[in-house]
């Protein structure tokens, strides 16, 4: 089997998850990394035994690179995806795919013209608990879905924003809590609930504008396409990164996600049916455990040329559309309807 050559743009907090996953993916070599921080980039390149570029455009000219991973601030996703596609590369980009739906449309046009495909990292869909939930709901094991409530409380202190100043800024992050941390939760909500048809939401910020000029807290009431209801609350103002809590009510029982364990409650009996464990070191438990699997799956798709079932642009757009709808609803103080 031919070895596929990978490259990473952006060597910050998340990139180590990609490096570790690449090391565990068969017949894949990390050929190069790019970062504007030359000292850090050179140090990491010598640790990984790969080339270093301070200019990612120059790295894209290396014809031996097959797949480019984008792990940079949000405002750079679109230009970097476009450049990588134009250079004939396959692209695996961290969420969100872009800052807004207009950017997604532009990327979609470029992808239609390109040889390469774009995969987006929504690794939480691959958690054992998410997979178990999805099949229980799809197969209607507990009858029709009535409601899903999601509660996400994490801690992001001032240094989190000051150490990477693109964070917490509309211009560079495109929002904050919703588009960065809670986008995974919104993705799970719409993926498990079968799509959201309308929502009413509110965003707020409890911190001074010199720390962040966007939101650190948000909530929304949702209606799913099949008629079930949803409640969503997320905040970065907790004292710790608590595991996501989900409460799912169906006609004949309930499902609960607590402390990364999925419980099924029927006839007053609570039984654990799936659990997420962190298998490798660079992944923080609250990021979920799916990076390795998501990256593995992308390389299998690149080899086979079949990208069906992966989180591509169309799938990634669904949670970004919810993020935009909550911002708009909060601004207009109105319900927002979403396309099917
Ligand atoms: N999937 C997840 O659970 C998860 C978790 C954390 C972060 N992320 C995502 O990963 C991405 C990066 O986040 P982070 O927290 O690692 O950011 P970070 O600030 O820690 O790192 C960003 C890196 O990009 C580099 N960079 C900036 N401009 C560049 C340029 N022009 N060319 C090359 N490199 C450049 C910076 O020097 C820095 O090393 C974001 O999209 C974020 O939402 C995803």
mmCIF file of C-alpha atoms and ligand atoms in Angstrom:
data_model
loop_
_atom_site.group_PDB
_atom_site.id
_atom_site.type_symbol
_atom_site.label_atom_id
_atom_site.label_comp_id
_atom_site.label_asym_id
_atom_site.label_seq_id
_atom_site.Cartn_x
_atom_site.Cartn_y
_atom_site.Cartn_z
ATOM 1 C CA UNK A 1 0.000 0.000 0.000
ATOM 2 C CA UNK A 2 1.359 3.449 -0.898
ATOM 3 C CA UNK A 3 2.288 5.600 2.097
ATOM 4 C CA UNK A 4 0.226 8.794 2.253
ATOM 5 C CA UNK A 5 2.052 11.976 3.262
ATOM 6 C CA UNK A 6 0.376 14.318 5.732
ATOM 7 C CA UNK A 7 1.071 17.939 6.655
ATOM 8 C CA UNK A 8 -0.328 20.075 9.475
ATOM 9 C CA UNK A 9 -0.908 23.822 9.401
ATOM 10 C CA UNK A 10 -1.010 25.324 12.907
ATOM 11 C CA UNK A 11 0.845 23.711 15.807
ATOM 12 C CA UNK A 12 -1.166 24.939 18.795
ATOM 13 C CA UNK A 13 -3.298 23.184 21.410
ATOM 14 C CA UNK A 14 -5.150 20.732 19.152
ATOM 15 C CA UNK A 15 -2.395 19.768 16.709
ATOM 16 C CA UNK A 16 -0.870 17.156 19.067
ATOM 17 C CA UNK A 17 -4.091 15.112 18.811
ATOM 18 C CA UNK A 18 -3.589 15.052 15.033
ATOM 19 C CA UNK A 19 0.102 14.109 15.326
ATOM 20 C CA UNK A 20 -0.708 11.275 17.682
ATOM 21 C CA UNK A 21 -3.550 10.028 15.478
ATOM 22 C CA UNK A 22 -1.302 10.182 12.382
ATOM 23 C CA UNK A 23 1.333 8.112 14.169
ATOM 24 C CA UNK A 24 -1.336 5.494 14.821
ATOM 25 C CA UNK A 25 -2.758 5.483 11.290
ATOM 26 C CA UNK A 26 -1.256 2.735 9.105
ATOM 27 C CA UNK A 27 0.871 3.764 6.105
ATOM 28 C CA UNK A 28 0.727 7.484 6.849
ATOM 29 C CA UNK A 29 3.775 9.714 7.398
ATOM 30 C CA UNK A 30 3.831 13.210 8.852
ATOM 31 C CA UNK A 31 5.948 14.948 6.192
ATOM 32 C CA UNK A 32 5.722 18.611 7.210
ATOM 33 C CA UNK A 33 4.278 21.143 9.603
ATOM 34 C CA UNK A 34 3.716 24.883 9.139
ATOM 35 C CA UNK A 35 3.357 27.618 11.723
ATOM 36 C CA UNK A 36 4.116 31.326 11.898
ATOM 37 C CA UNK A 37 5.837 30.724 15.252
ATOM 38 C CA UNK A 38 9.265 29.749 13.892
ATOM 39 C CA UNK A 39 10.880 28.701 17.197
ATOM 40 C CA UNK A 40 7.993 26.451 18.145
ATOM 41 C CA UNK A 41 7.666 25.068 14.604
ATOM 42 C CA UNK A 42 11.350 24.194 14.279
ATOM 43 C CA UNK A 43 11.427 22.555 17.697
ATOM 44 C CA UNK A 44 8.356 20.442 16.944
ATOM 45 C CA UNK A 45 9.575 19.518 13.437
ATOM 46 C CA UNK A 46 12.810 18.162 14.858
ATOM 47 C CA UNK A 47 10.835 16.241 17.499
ATOM 48 C CA UNK A 48 8.543 14.755 14.824
ATOM 49 C CA UNK A 49 11.324 14.212 12.264
ATOM 50 C CA UNK A 50 9.558 16.233 9.558
ATOM 51 C CA UNK A 51 10.051 19.434 7.513
ATOM 52 C CA UNK A 52 9.103 22.841 8.877
ATOM 53 C CA UNK A 53 7.672 25.801 6.930
ATOM 54 C CA UNK A 54 6.940 29.249 8.299
ATOM 55 C CA UNK A 55 4.834 29.887 5.179
ATOM 56 C CA UNK A 56 2.077 27.339 4.636
ATOM 57 C CA UNK A 57 1.689 28.371 0.969
ATOM 58 C CA UNK A 58 5.252 27.239 0.361
ATOM 59 C CA UNK A 59 4.513 23.918 2.065
ATOM 60 C CA UNK A 60 1.518 23.385 -0.244
ATOM 61 C CA UNK A 61 3.918 23.368 -3.203
ATOM 62 C CA UNK A 62 5.411 20.077 -1.992
ATOM 63 C CA UNK A 63 3.846 17.695 -4.521
ATOM 64 C CA UNK A 64 4.416 14.673 -2.270
ATOM 65 C CA UNK A 65 1.959 15.944 0.357
ATOM 66 C CA UNK A 66 -1.397 14.195 -0.048
ATOM 67 C CA UNK A 67 -3.422 15.417 2.961
ATOM 68 C CA UNK A 68 -3.341 18.769 4.747
ATOM 69 C CA UNK A 69 -4.659 19.112 8.310
ATOM 70 C CA UNK A 70 -5.815 22.615 9.248
ATOM 71 C CA UNK A 71 -5.494 23.386 12.975
ATOM 72 C CA UNK A 72 -5.449 27.189 12.910
ATOM 73 C CA UNK A 73 -7.649 30.068 14.141
ATOM 74 C CA UNK A 74 -11.138 30.109 12.615
ATOM 75 C CA UNK A 75 -10.667 33.110 10.322
ATOM 76 C CA UNK A 76 -7.858 31.226 8.556
ATOM 77 C CA UNK A 77 -9.859 28.068 7.806
ATOM 78 C CA UNK A 78 -11.482 29.338 4.612
ATOM 79 C CA UNK A 79 -8.352 30.788 2.941
ATOM 80 C CA UNK A 80 -6.302 27.748 3.959
ATOM 81 C CA UNK A 81 -8.905 25.242 2.722
ATOM 82 C CA UNK A 82 -9.160 27.127 -0.593
ATOM 83 C CA UNK A 83 -5.369 27.204 -0.986
ATOM 84 C CA UNK A 84 -4.989 23.512 -0.128
ATOM 85 C CA UNK A 85 -7.764 22.491 -2.559
ATOM 86 C CA UNK A 86 -6.225 24.654 -5.286
ATOM 87 C CA UNK A 87 -2.910 22.859 -4.687
ATOM 88 C CA UNK A 88 -4.670 19.516 -5.297
ATOM 89 C CA UNK A 89 -4.604 18.339 -1.668
ATOM 90 C CA UNK A 90 -7.145 16.456 0.414
ATOM 91 C CA UNK A 91 -8.137 18.563 3.436
ATOM 92 C CA UNK A 92 -8.945 17.576 7.003
ATOM 93 C CA UNK A 93 -9.931 20.730 8.893
ATOM 94 C CA UNK A 94 -10.736 21.331 12.537
ATOM 95 C CA UNK A 95 -14.231 22.583 13.306
ATOM 96 C CA UNK A 96 -15.795 24.976 12.476
ATOM 97 C CA UNK A 97 -15.406 24.679 8.717
ATOM 98 C CA UNK A 98 -15.591 28.477 8.454
ATOM 99 C CA UNK A 99 -16.723 31.559 10.347
ATOM 100 C CA UNK A 100 -20.236 31.549 8.844
ATOM 101 C CA UNK A 101 -22.477 29.990 6.179
ATOM 102 C CA UNK A 102 -21.323 32.429 3.481
ATOM 103 C CA UNK A 103 -17.808 31.030 3.880
ATOM 104 C CA UNK A 104 -19.153 27.470 3.738
ATOM 105 C CA UNK A 105 -20.839 28.272 0.405
ATOM 106 C CA UNK A 106 -17.566 29.599 -0.987
ATOM 107 C CA UNK A 107 -15.679 26.506 0.190
ATOM 108 C CA UNK A 108 -18.379 24.293 -1.340
ATOM 109 C CA UNK A 109 -17.893 25.923 -4.750
ATOM 110 C CA UNK A 110 -14.149 25.416 -4.535
ATOM 111 C CA UNK A 111 -14.596 21.783 -3.481
ATOM 112 C CA UNK A 112 -16.874 21.151 -6.486
ATOM 113 C CA UNK A 113 -14.076 22.281 -8.793
ATOM 114 C CA UNK A 114 -11.290 20.484 -6.911
ATOM 115 C CA UNK A 115 -9.817 17.002 -7.002
ATOM 116 C CA UNK A 116 -9.557 16.922 -3.194
ATOM 117 C CA UNK A 117 -12.330 16.578 -0.622
ATOM 118 C CA UNK A 118 -12.845 18.378 2.696
ATOM 119 C CA UNK A 119 -13.404 16.477 5.948
ATOM 120 C CA UNK A 120 -14.259 18.338 9.163
ATOM 121 C CA UNK A 121 -13.310 17.156 12.639
ATOM 122 C CA UNK A 122 -16.484 16.420 14.615
ATOM 123 C CA UNK A 123 -14.888 13.655 16.624
ATOM 124 C CA UNK A 124 -17.632 13.524 19.277
ATOM 125 C CA UNK A 125 -19.977 11.804 16.842
ATOM 126 C CA UNK A 126 -17.618 8.844 17.094
ATOM 127 C CA UNK A 127 -17.711 8.519 20.891
ATOM 128 C CA UNK A 128 -19.108 5.093 21.847
ATOM 129 C CA UNK A 129 -21.888 6.851 23.798
ATOM 130 C CA UNK A 130 -22.842 8.999 20.757
ATOM 131 C CA UNK A 131 -22.875 5.979 18.457
ATOM 132 C CA UNK A 132 -25.015 4.002 20.921
ATOM 133 C CA UNK A 133 -27.438 6.920 21.323
ATOM 134 C CA UNK A 134 -27.777 7.390 17.604
ATOM 135 C CA UNK A 135 -28.614 3.753 16.921
ATOM 136 C CA UNK A 136 -31.053 3.538 19.853
ATOM 137 C CA UNK A 137 -32.867 6.625 18.581
ATOM 138 C CA UNK A 138 -32.769 5.643 14.901
ATOM 139 C CA UNK A 139 -34.150 2.208 15.706
ATOM 140 C CA UNK A 140 -36.742 3.771 18.056
ATOM 141 C CA UNK A 141 -35.882 1.182 20.702
ATOM 142 C CA UNK A 142 -37.660 3.318 23.349
ATOM 143 C CA UNK A 143 -40.384 4.548 21.004
ATOM 144 C CA UNK A 144 -40.643 8.048 19.549
ATOM 145 C CA UNK A 145 -38.292 10.784 20.669
ATOM 146 C CA UNK A 146 -39.999 13.396 22.874
ATOM 147 C CA UNK A 147 -37.161 15.687 24.003
ATOM 148 C CA UNK A 148 -33.407 16.197 24.245
ATOM 149 C CA UNK A 149 -31.833 18.512 26.804
ATOM 150 C CA UNK A 150 -28.121 19.356 26.659
ATOM 151 C CA UNK A 151 -26.120 21.005 29.438
ATOM 152 C CA UNK A 152 -22.494 21.985 28.795
ATOM 153 C CA UNK A 153 -20.530 23.826 31.496
ATOM 154 C CA UNK A 154 -16.812 24.368 30.953
ATOM 155 C CA UNK A 155 -14.168 26.712 32.307
ATOM 156 C CA UNK A 156 -12.213 29.131 30.131
ATOM 157 C CA UNK A 157 -10.238 31.632 32.222
ATOM 158 C CA UNK A 158 -8.686 34.903 30.982
ATOM 159 C CA UNK A 159 -5.293 33.300 30.019
ATOM 160 C CA UNK A 160 -7.076 30.932 27.611
ATOM 161 C CA UNK A 161 -8.042 34.025 25.601
ATOM 162 C CA UNK A 162 -4.867 36.090 26.113
ATOM 163 C CA UNK A 163 -2.471 33.245 25.194
ATOM 164 C CA UNK A 164 -4.152 32.841 21.777
ATOM 165 C CA UNK A 165 -5.552 36.314 21.137
ATOM 166 C CA UNK A 166 -7.663 35.196 18.157
ATOM 167 C CA UNK A 167 -9.953 33.507 20.694
ATOM 168 C CA UNK A 168 -12.909 35.435 22.054
ATOM 169 C CA UNK A 169 -12.925 37.869 19.128
ATOM 170 C CA UNK A 170 -15.688 38.168 16.536
ATOM 171 C CA UNK A 171 -13.162 39.074 13.862
ATOM 172 C CA UNK A 172 -10.975 35.992 14.289
ATOM 173 C CA UNK A 173 -13.074 33.370 16.070
ATOM 174 C CA UNK A 174 -16.446 34.263 14.514
ATOM 175 C CA UNK A 175 -18.096 34.149 17.973
ATOM 176 C CA UNK A 176 -16.748 32.189 20.906
ATOM 177 C CA UNK A 177 -18.561 29.706 23.157
ATOM 178 C CA UNK A 178 -21.058 28.662 20.477
ATOM 179 C CA UNK A 179 -18.754 28.415 17.480
ATOM 180 C CA UNK A 180 -15.809 26.941 19.362
ATOM 181 C CA UNK A 181 -16.775 24.848 22.400
ATOM 182 C CA UNK A 182 -20.546 24.267 22.136
ATOM 183 C CA UNK A 183 -20.589 23.575 18.382
ATOM 184 C CA UNK A 184 -19.931 19.913 19.183
ATOM 185 C CA UNK A 185 -22.999 19.852 21.461
ATOM 186 C CA UNK A 186 -25.160 21.566 18.845
ATOM 187 C CA UNK A 187 -23.912 19.060 16.297
ATOM 188 C CA UNK A 188 -24.863 16.138 18.557
ATOM 189 C CA UNK A 189 -28.282 17.685 19.243
ATOM 190 C CA UNK A 190 -29.180 18.022 15.558
ATOM 191 C CA UNK A 191 -27.572 14.680 14.627
ATOM 192 C CA UNK A 192 -29.377 12.756 17.376
ATOM 193 C CA UNK A 193 -32.655 14.651 17.077
ATOM 194 C CA UNK A 194 -32.938 14.302 13.294
ATOM 195 C CA UNK A 195 -32.464 17.979 12.423
ATOM 196 C CA UNK A 196 -33.709 21.203 14.016
ATOM 197 C CA UNK A 197 -36.616 22.997 12.341
ATOM 198 C CA UNK A 198 -36.681 26.147 14.506
ATOM 199 C CA UNK A 199 -35.153 27.683 17.592
ATOM 200 C CA UNK A 200 -35.207 30.657 19.902
ATOM 201 C CA UNK A 201 -31.925 31.494 21.562
ATOM 202 C CA UNK A 202 -30.039 33.993 23.640
ATOM 203 C CA UNK A 203 -26.328 34.708 24.007
ATOM 204 C CA UNK A 204 -24.629 36.699 26.733
ATOM 205 C CA UNK A 205 -21.209 37.541 28.061
ATOM 206 C CA UNK A 206 -20.346 37.878 31.733
ATOM 207 C CA UNK A 207 -16.802 39.145 31.216
ATOM 208 C CA UNK A 208 -15.282 42.488 30.317
ATOM 209 C CA UNK A 209 -14.881 43.251 26.603
ATOM 210 C CA UNK A 210 -11.099 43.451 26.902
ATOM 211 C CA UNK A 211 -11.109 39.700 27.656
ATOM 212 C CA UNK A 212 -13.645 38.662 25.014
ATOM 213 C CA UNK A 213 -15.902 40.702 22.754
ATOM 214 C CA UNK A 214 -18.230 37.755 22.036
ATOM 215 C CA UNK A 215 -20.411 35.366 24.078
ATOM 216 C CA UNK A 216 -19.384 33.056 26.915
ATOM 217 C CA UNK A 217 -22.899 31.795 27.738
ATOM 218 C CA UNK A 218 -25.840 30.769 25.540
ATOM 219 C CA UNK A 219 -29.160 28.992 25.705
ATOM 220 C CA UNK A 220 -31.815 27.945 23.246
ATOM 221 C CA UNK A 221 -35.201 26.265 22.980
ATOM 222 C CA UNK A 222 -35.394 24.018 19.926
ATOM 223 C CA UNK A 223 -38.000 22.161 17.918
ATOM 224 C CA UNK A 224 -36.684 19.120 16.067
ATOM 225 C CA UNK A 225 -37.943 18.275 12.585
ATOM 226 C CA UNK A 226 -39.940 15.300 13.913
ATOM 227 C CA UNK A 227 -41.716 17.493 16.510
ATOM 228 C CA UNK A 228 -39.633 16.664 19.608
ATOM 229 C CA UNK A 229 -38.410 19.567 21.734
ATOM 230 C CA UNK A 230 -34.939 20.489 22.922
ATOM 231 C CA UNK A 231 -33.321 22.671 25.556
ATOM 232 C CA UNK A 232 -29.709 23.750 25.272
ATOM 233 C CA UNK A 233 -27.565 25.555 27.823
ATOM 234 C CA UNK A 234 -23.813 26.167 27.563
ATOM 235 C CA UNK A 235 -21.340 28.340 29.422
ATOM 236 C CA UNK A 236 -17.583 28.775 29.736
ATOM 237 C CA UNK A 237 -17.981 30.252 33.231
ATOM 238 C CA UNK A 238 -17.982 27.048 35.266
ATOM 239 C CA UNK A 239 -15.135 26.204 37.660
ATOM 240 C CA UNK A 240 -14.103 23.087 35.703
ATOM 241 C CA UNK A 241 -14.680 21.283 32.414
ATOM 242 C CA UNK A 242 -17.656 19.155 33.384
ATOM 243 C CA UNK A 243 -18.581 16.286 31.046
ATOM 244 C CA UNK A 244 -21.501 17.025 28.730
ATOM 245 C CA UNK A 245 -24.882 16.091 30.224
ATOM 246 C CA UNK A 246 -27.666 14.870 27.958
ATOM 247 C CA UNK A 247 -31.202 13.944 28.988
ATOM 248 C CA UNK A 248 -33.252 12.213 26.333
ATOM 249 C CA UNK A 249 -36.864 11.368 26.850
ATOM 250 C CA UNK A 250 -38.635 8.856 24.647
ATOM 251 C CA UNK A 251 -42.137 7.371 24.806
ATOM 252 C CA UNK A 252 -41.022 4.254 26.699
ATOM 253 C CA UNK A 253 -38.005 5.362 28.698
ATOM 254 C CA UNK A 254 -35.114 7.759 29.110
ATOM 255 C CA UNK A 255 -31.450 7.959 28.187
ATOM 256 C CA UNK A 256 -28.962 9.932 30.255
ATOM 257 C CA UNK A 257 -25.347 10.875 29.562
ATOM 258 C CA UNK A 258 -23.510 11.511 32.844
ATOM 259 C CA UNK A 259 -19.748 11.474 33.494
ATOM 260 C CA UNK A 260 -19.146 10.071 29.990
ATOM 261 C CA UNK A 261 -21.412 7.089 30.639
ATOM 262 C CA UNK A 262 -24.675 6.485 28.821
ATOM 263 C CA UNK A 263 -27.517 5.175 30.993
ATOM 264 C CA UNK A 264 -30.792 3.683 29.859
ATOM 265 C CA UNK A 265 -33.702 4.108 32.257
ATOM 266 C CA UNK A 266 -36.764 1.942 31.791
ATOM 267 C CA UNK A 267 -39.344 0.839 34.374
ATOM 268 C CA UNK A 268 -37.381 2.622 37.116
ATOM 269 C CA UNK A 269 -34.191 0.625 36.357
ATOM 270 C CA UNK A 270 -30.953 2.442 35.364
ATOM 271 C CA UNK A 271 -28.477 0.404 33.288
ATOM 272 C CA UNK A 272 -25.115 1.608 31.858
ATOM 273 C CA UNK A 273 -24.930 0.816 28.156
ATOM 274 C CA UNK A 274 -21.832 2.645 26.828
ATOM 275 C CA UNK A 275 -18.826 4.530 28.143
ATOM 276 C CA UNK A 276 -16.227 6.888 26.625
ATOM 277 C CA UNK A 277 -12.666 6.444 27.781
ATOM 278 C CA UNK A 278 -9.678 8.550 26.720
ATOM 279 C CA UNK A 279 -7.264 6.189 24.997
ATOM 280 C CA UNK A 280 -4.396 8.517 24.252
ATOM 281 C CA UNK A 281 -2.491 11.202 26.032
ATOM 282 C CA UNK A 282 -2.889 14.476 24.112
ATOM 283 C CA UNK A 283 -6.660 14.367 24.118
ATOM 284 C CA UNK A 284 -8.365 16.206 26.968
ATOM 285 C CA UNK A 285 -11.293 14.116 28.157
ATOM 286 C CA UNK A 286 -13.784 16.927 27.494
ATOM 287 C CA UNK A 287 -12.704 17.052 23.805
ATOM 288 C CA UNK A 288 -14.100 13.550 23.400
ATOM 289 C CA UNK A 289 -12.102 10.581 22.242
ATOM 290 C CA UNK A 290 -12.769 10.400 18.536
ATOM 291 C CA UNK A 291 -9.791 12.188 16.894
ATOM 292 C CA UNK A 292 -7.942 8.955 16.183
ATOM 293 C CA UNK A 293 -11.002 7.346 14.627
ATOM 294 C CA UNK A 294 -12.031 10.457 12.661
ATOM 295 C CA UNK A 295 -8.537 10.791 11.187
ATOM 296 C CA UNK A 296 -8.283 7.063 10.479
ATOM 297 C CA UNK A 297 -11.607 7.171 8.647
ATOM 298 C CA UNK A 298 -10.519 10.159 6.567
ATOM 299 C CA UNK A 299 -7.400 8.328 5.355
ATOM 300 C CA UNK A 300 -9.444 5.224 4.516
ATOM 301 C CA UNK A 301 -11.716 7.491 2.459
ATOM 302 C CA UNK A 302 -8.765 9.140 0.708
ATOM 303 C CA UNK A 303 -7.425 5.714 -0.283
ATOM 304 C CA UNK A 304 -10.772 4.393 -1.475
ATOM 305 C CA UNK A 305 -12.058 7.651 -2.972
ATOM 306 C CA UNK A 306 -15.361 7.095 -1.106
ATOM 307 C CA UNK A 307 -16.147 9.886 1.358
ATOM 308 C CA UNK A 308 -19.731 8.897 2.048
ATOM 309 C CA UNK A 309 -20.613 8.732 5.746
ATOM 310 C CA UNK A 310 -17.797 11.107 6.755
ATOM 311 C CA UNK A 311 -18.429 14.564 8.162
ATOM 312 C CA UNK A 312 -17.900 16.673 5.060
ATOM 313 C CA UNK A 313 -19.067 20.205 4.286
ATOM 314 C CA UNK A 314 -22.774 19.378 4.156
ATOM 315 C CA UNK A 315 -22.764 17.716 7.587
ATOM 316 C CA UNK A 316 -20.443 20.319 9.146
ATOM 317 C CA UNK A 317 -22.702 23.113 7.939
ATOM 318 C CA UNK A 318 -25.620 21.864 10.045
ATOM 319 C CA UNK A 319 -24.172 22.881 13.421
ATOM 320 C CA UNK A 320 -22.743 26.118 12.023
ATOM 321 C CA UNK A 321 -26.241 26.974 10.786
ATOM 322 C CA UNK A 322 -27.526 26.464 14.358
ATOM 323 C CA UNK A 323 -24.775 28.709 15.726
ATOM 324 C CA UNK A 324 -25.767 31.448 13.271
ATOM 325 C CA UNK A 325 -29.454 30.977 14.046
ATOM 326 C CA UNK A 326 -28.868 31.376 17.804
ATOM 327 C CA UNK A 327 -26.879 34.583 17.207
ATOM 328 C CA UNK A 328 -29.638 35.908 14.939
ATOM 329 C CA UNK A 329 -32.433 34.881 17.285
ATOM 330 C CA UNK A 330 -30.671 36.553 20.199
ATOM 331 C CA UNK A 331 -30.279 39.757 18.205
ATOM 332 C CA UNK A 332 -33.865 39.824 16.868
ATOM 333 C CA UNK A 333 -35.504 38.236 19.962
ATOM 334 C CA UNK A 334 -37.467 36.002 17.614
ATOM 335 C CA UNK A 335 -37.884 32.350 16.685
ATOM 336 C CA UNK A 336 -35.743 31.428 13.687
ATOM 337 C CA UNK A 337 -36.860 28.751 11.194
ATOM 338 C CA UNK A 338 -34.213 26.559 9.664
ATOM 339 C CA UNK A 339 -34.180 24.875 6.261
ATOM 340 C CA UNK A 340 -34.765 21.078 6.224
HETATM 341 N N1 LIG B 1 -12.061 19.190 17.802
HETATM 342 C C1 LIG B 1 -11.867 19.698 19.009
HETATM 343 O O1 LIG B 1 -12.348 19.200 20.013
HETATM 344 C C2 LIG B 1 -11.008 20.927 19.147
HETATM 345 C C3 LIG B 1 -10.424 21.252 20.364
HETATM 346 C C4 LIG B 1 -9.620 22.407 20.432
HETATM 347 C C5 LIG B 1 -9.471 23.215 19.300
HETATM 348 N N2 LIG B 1 -10.101 22.866 18.142
HETATM 349 C C6 LIG B 1 -9.995 23.710 16.928
HETATM 350 O O2 LIG B 1 -8.644 23.674 16.473
HETATM 351 C C7 LIG B 1 -8.325 24.915 15.842
HETATM 352 C C8 LIG B 1 -7.094 25.493 16.515
HETATM 353 O O3 LIG B 1 -7.376 25.728 17.871
HETATM 354 P P1 LIG B 1 -6.196 25.746 18.966
HETATM 355 O O4 LIG B 1 -6.894 25.850 20.263
HETATM 356 O O5 LIG B 1 -5.270 24.624 18.711
HETATM 357 O O6 LIG B 1 -5.493 27.138 18.605
HETATM 358 P P2 LIG B 1 -4.074 27.672 19.115
HETATM 359 O O7 LIG B 1 -4.166 29.137 19.206
HETATM 360 O O8 LIG B 1 -3.620 26.898 20.303
HETATM 361 O O9 LIG B 1 -3.110 27.280 17.902
HETATM 362 C C9 LIG B 1 -3.205 27.872 16.628
HETATM 363 C C10 LIG B 1 -1.859 27.707 15.942
HETATM 364 O O10 LIG B 1 -1.984 28.230 14.605
HETATM 365 C C11 LIG B 1 -0.797 28.975 14.331
HETATM 366 N N3 LIG B 1 -1.044 29.930 13.243
HETATM 367 C C12 LIG B 1 -1.686 31.123 13.309
HETATM 368 N N4 LIG B 1 -1.667 31.716 12.089
HETATM 369 C C13 LIG B 1 -1.021 30.868 11.242
HETATM 370 C C14 LIG B 1 -0.655 30.930 9.868
HETATM 371 N N5 LIG B 1 -0.983 31.964 9.094
HETATM 372 N N6 LIG B 1 0.037 29.880 9.339
HETATM 373 C C15 LIG B 1 0.401 28.819 10.111
HETATM 374 N N7 LIG B 1 0.083 28.714 11.425
HETATM 375 C C16 LIG B 1 -0.602 29.728 11.988
HETATM 376 C C17 LIG B 1 -0.461 29.646 15.651
HETATM 377 O O11 LIG B 1 0.876 30.113 15.694
HETATM 378 C C18 LIG B 1 -0.735 28.512 16.638
HETATM 379 O O12 LIG B 1 0.401 27.696 16.815
HETATM 380 C C19 LIG B 1 -9.580 25.767 15.962
HETATM 381 O O13 LIG B 1 -10.341 25.603 14.807
HETATM 382 C C20 LIG B 1 -10.328 25.171 17.145
HETATM 383 O O14 LIG B 1 -11.709 25.401 17.120
HETATM 384 C C21 LIG B 1 -10.838 21.735 18.043
#
